[in-house]
C-alpha positions as a printed NumPy array, in Angstrom:
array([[  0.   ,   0.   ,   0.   ],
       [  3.003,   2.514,   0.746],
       [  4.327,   1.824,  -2.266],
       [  1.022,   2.545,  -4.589],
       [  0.387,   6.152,  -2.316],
       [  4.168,   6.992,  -2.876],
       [  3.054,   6.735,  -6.67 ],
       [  0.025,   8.245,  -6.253],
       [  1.717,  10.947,  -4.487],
       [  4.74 ,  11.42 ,  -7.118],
       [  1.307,  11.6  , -10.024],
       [  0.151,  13.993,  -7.718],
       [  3.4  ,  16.191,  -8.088],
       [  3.793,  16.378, -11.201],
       [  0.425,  17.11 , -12.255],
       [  0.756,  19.927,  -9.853],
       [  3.888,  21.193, -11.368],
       [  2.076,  20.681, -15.436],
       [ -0.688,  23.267, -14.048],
       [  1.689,  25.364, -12.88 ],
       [  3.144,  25.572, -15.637],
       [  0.115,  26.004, -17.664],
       [ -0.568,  28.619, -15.254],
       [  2.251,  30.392, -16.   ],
       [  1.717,  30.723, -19.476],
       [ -1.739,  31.269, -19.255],
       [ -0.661,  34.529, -17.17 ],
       [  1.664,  35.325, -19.234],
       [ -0.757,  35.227, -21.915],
       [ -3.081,  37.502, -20.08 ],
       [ -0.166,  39.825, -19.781],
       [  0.645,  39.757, -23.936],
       [ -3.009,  40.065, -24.511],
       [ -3.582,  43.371, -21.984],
       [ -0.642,  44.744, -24.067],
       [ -1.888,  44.29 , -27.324],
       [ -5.604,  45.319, -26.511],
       [ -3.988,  48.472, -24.798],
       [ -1.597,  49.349, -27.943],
       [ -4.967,  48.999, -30.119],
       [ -6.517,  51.18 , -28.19 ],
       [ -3.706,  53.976, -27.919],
       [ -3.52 ,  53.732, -32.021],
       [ -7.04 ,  54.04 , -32.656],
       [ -7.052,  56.758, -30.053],
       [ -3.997,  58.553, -31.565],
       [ -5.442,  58.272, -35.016],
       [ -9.238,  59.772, -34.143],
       [ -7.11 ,  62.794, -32.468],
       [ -4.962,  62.702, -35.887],
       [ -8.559,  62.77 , -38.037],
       [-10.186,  65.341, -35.486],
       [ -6.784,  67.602, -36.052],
       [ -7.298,  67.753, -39.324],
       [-11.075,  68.075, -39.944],
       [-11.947,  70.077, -37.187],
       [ -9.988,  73.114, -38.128],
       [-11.737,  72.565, -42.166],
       [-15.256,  72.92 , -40.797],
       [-14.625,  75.627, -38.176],
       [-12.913,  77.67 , -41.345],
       [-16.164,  76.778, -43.325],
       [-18.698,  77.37 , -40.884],
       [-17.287,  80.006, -38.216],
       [-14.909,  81.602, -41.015],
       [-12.243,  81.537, -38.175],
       [ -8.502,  81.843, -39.489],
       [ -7.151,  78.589, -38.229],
       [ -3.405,  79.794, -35.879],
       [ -2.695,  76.099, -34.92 ],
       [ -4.721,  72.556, -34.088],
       [ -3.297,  70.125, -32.376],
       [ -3.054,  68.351, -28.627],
       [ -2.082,  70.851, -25.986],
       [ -1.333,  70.468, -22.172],
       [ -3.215,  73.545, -20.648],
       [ -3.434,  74.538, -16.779],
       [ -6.965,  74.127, -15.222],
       [ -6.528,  75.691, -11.285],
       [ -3.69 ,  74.575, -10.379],
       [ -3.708,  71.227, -12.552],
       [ -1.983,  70.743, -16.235],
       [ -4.663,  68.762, -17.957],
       [ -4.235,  67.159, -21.32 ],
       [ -6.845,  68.535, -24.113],
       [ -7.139,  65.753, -27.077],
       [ -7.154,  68.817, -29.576],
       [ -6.863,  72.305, -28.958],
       [ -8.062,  75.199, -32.109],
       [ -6.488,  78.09 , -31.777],
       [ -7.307,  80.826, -33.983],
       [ -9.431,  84.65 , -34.439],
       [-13.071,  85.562, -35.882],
       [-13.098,  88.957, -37.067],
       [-10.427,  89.414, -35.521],
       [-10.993,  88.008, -32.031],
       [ -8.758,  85.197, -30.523],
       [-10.869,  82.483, -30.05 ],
       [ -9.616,  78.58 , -28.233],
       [-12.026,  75.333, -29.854],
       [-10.951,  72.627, -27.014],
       [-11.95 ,  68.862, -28.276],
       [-12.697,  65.747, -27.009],
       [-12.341,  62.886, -29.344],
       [-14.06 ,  59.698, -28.213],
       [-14.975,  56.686, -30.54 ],
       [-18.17 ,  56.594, -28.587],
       [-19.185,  59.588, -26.492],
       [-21.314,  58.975, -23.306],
       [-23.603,  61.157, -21.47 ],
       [-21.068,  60.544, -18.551],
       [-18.375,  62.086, -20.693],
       [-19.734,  65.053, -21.878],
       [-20.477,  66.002, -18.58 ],
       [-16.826,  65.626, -17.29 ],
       [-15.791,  67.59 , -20.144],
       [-17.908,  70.197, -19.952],
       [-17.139,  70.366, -16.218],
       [-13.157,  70.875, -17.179],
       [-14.353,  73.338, -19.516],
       [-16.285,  75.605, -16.786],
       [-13.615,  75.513, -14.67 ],
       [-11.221,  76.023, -17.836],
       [-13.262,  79.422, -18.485],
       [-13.606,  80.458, -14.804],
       [ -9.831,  80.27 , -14.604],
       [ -9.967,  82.277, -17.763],
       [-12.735,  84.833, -17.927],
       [-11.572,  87.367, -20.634],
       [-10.82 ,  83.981, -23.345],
       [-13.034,  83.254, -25.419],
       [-13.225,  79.246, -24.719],
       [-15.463,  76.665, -26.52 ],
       [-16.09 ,  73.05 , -26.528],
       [-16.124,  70.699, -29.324],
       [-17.059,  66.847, -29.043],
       [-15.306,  64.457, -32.079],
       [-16.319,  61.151, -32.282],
       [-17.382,  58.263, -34.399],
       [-20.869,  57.749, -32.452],
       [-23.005,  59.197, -29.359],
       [-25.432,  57.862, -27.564],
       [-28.582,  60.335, -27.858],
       [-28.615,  61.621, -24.674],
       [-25.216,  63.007, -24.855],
       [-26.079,  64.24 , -28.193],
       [-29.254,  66.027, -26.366],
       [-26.891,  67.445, -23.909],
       [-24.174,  69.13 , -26.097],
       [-26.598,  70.85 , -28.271],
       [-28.38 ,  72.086, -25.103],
       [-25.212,  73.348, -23.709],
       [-23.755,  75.053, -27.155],
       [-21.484,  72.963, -27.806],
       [-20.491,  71.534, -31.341],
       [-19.964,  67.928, -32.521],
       [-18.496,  66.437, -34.989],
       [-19.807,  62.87 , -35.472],
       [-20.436,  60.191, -38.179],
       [-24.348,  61.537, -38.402],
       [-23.559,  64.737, -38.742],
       [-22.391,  68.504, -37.494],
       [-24.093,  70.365, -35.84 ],
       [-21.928,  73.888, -35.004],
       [-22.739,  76.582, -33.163],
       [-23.19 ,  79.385, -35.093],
       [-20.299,  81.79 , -33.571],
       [-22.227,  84.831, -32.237],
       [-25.14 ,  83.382, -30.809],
       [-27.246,  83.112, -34.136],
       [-28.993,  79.466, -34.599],
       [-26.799,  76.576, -35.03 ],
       [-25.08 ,  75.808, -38.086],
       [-26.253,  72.582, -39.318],
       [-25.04 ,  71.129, -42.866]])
């Protein structure tokens, strides 16, 4: 009898050590997967800021007539925090410096657009002389976030459609 448990027991081992093993790879896995899914997501991020970069500044010509002074993602100080914006539009109407600050999403949630236009407020209370404006880019929305940037002036730029502000307070510019 000792000598079948002693067998038993050395089957027992090295089963132990084969999951082990497997478990090790199967983490590892995990790990090369995360990785992957999280570079996927930084290069479709990177390349809906690229997109937004380049068409936002084209419509906001079109539509607001604004001369275009630079577009692109810029670190700005909100309080006493620098907080990344996805794209910044810099540029004048008639004249008048004007700041478009974007944020690109593939999908845009109500929960979003309520951050952002948070950091916005407290970008313009920090700033009360600029003339500051929010701008949601995006593949899709769902349509309560949709209902709440048009209620709060804000513009989007979306696979449906543009709707834009129009810049003085006249009724929105809507191709």
């Amino acid at each position: 009898i000792q000598g079948r448990t002693d067998q038993k027991m050395g089957e027992l081992a090295d089963a132990q050590k084969r999951t082990d093993e497997a478990q090790r790879r199967t983490e590892w896995a995990v790990k090369d997967l995360a990785k992957q899914v999280g570079g996927l997501s930084a290069a479709l991020g990177g390349s809906l800021e690229d997109f937004a970069c380049d068409l936002v500044p084209e419509l906001l010509e079109k539509y607001w007539a604004m001369v275009i002074e630079s577009a692109g993602p810029e670190d700005v100080t909100v309080g006493d925090e620098p907080r990344e914006f996805d794209v910044v539009v810099r540029g004048r109407i008639e004249g008048r410096p004007l700041a478009v600050v974007c944020e690109t999403k593939a999908k845009v949630s109500v929960k979003e657009v309520k951050r952002f236009l948070g950091l916005v407020g407290r970008l313009k209370e920090a700033r009360p002389t600029d003339d500051i404006r929010p701008l949601f880019f995006g593949y899709k929305a769902e349509r309560r976030a949709r209902e709440l940037i048009v209620a709060s002036g804000a513009a989007m730029v979306f696979t449906r459609g543009v709707m834009i502000p129009a810049p003085s307070g006249n009724p929105p510019v809507t191709p």
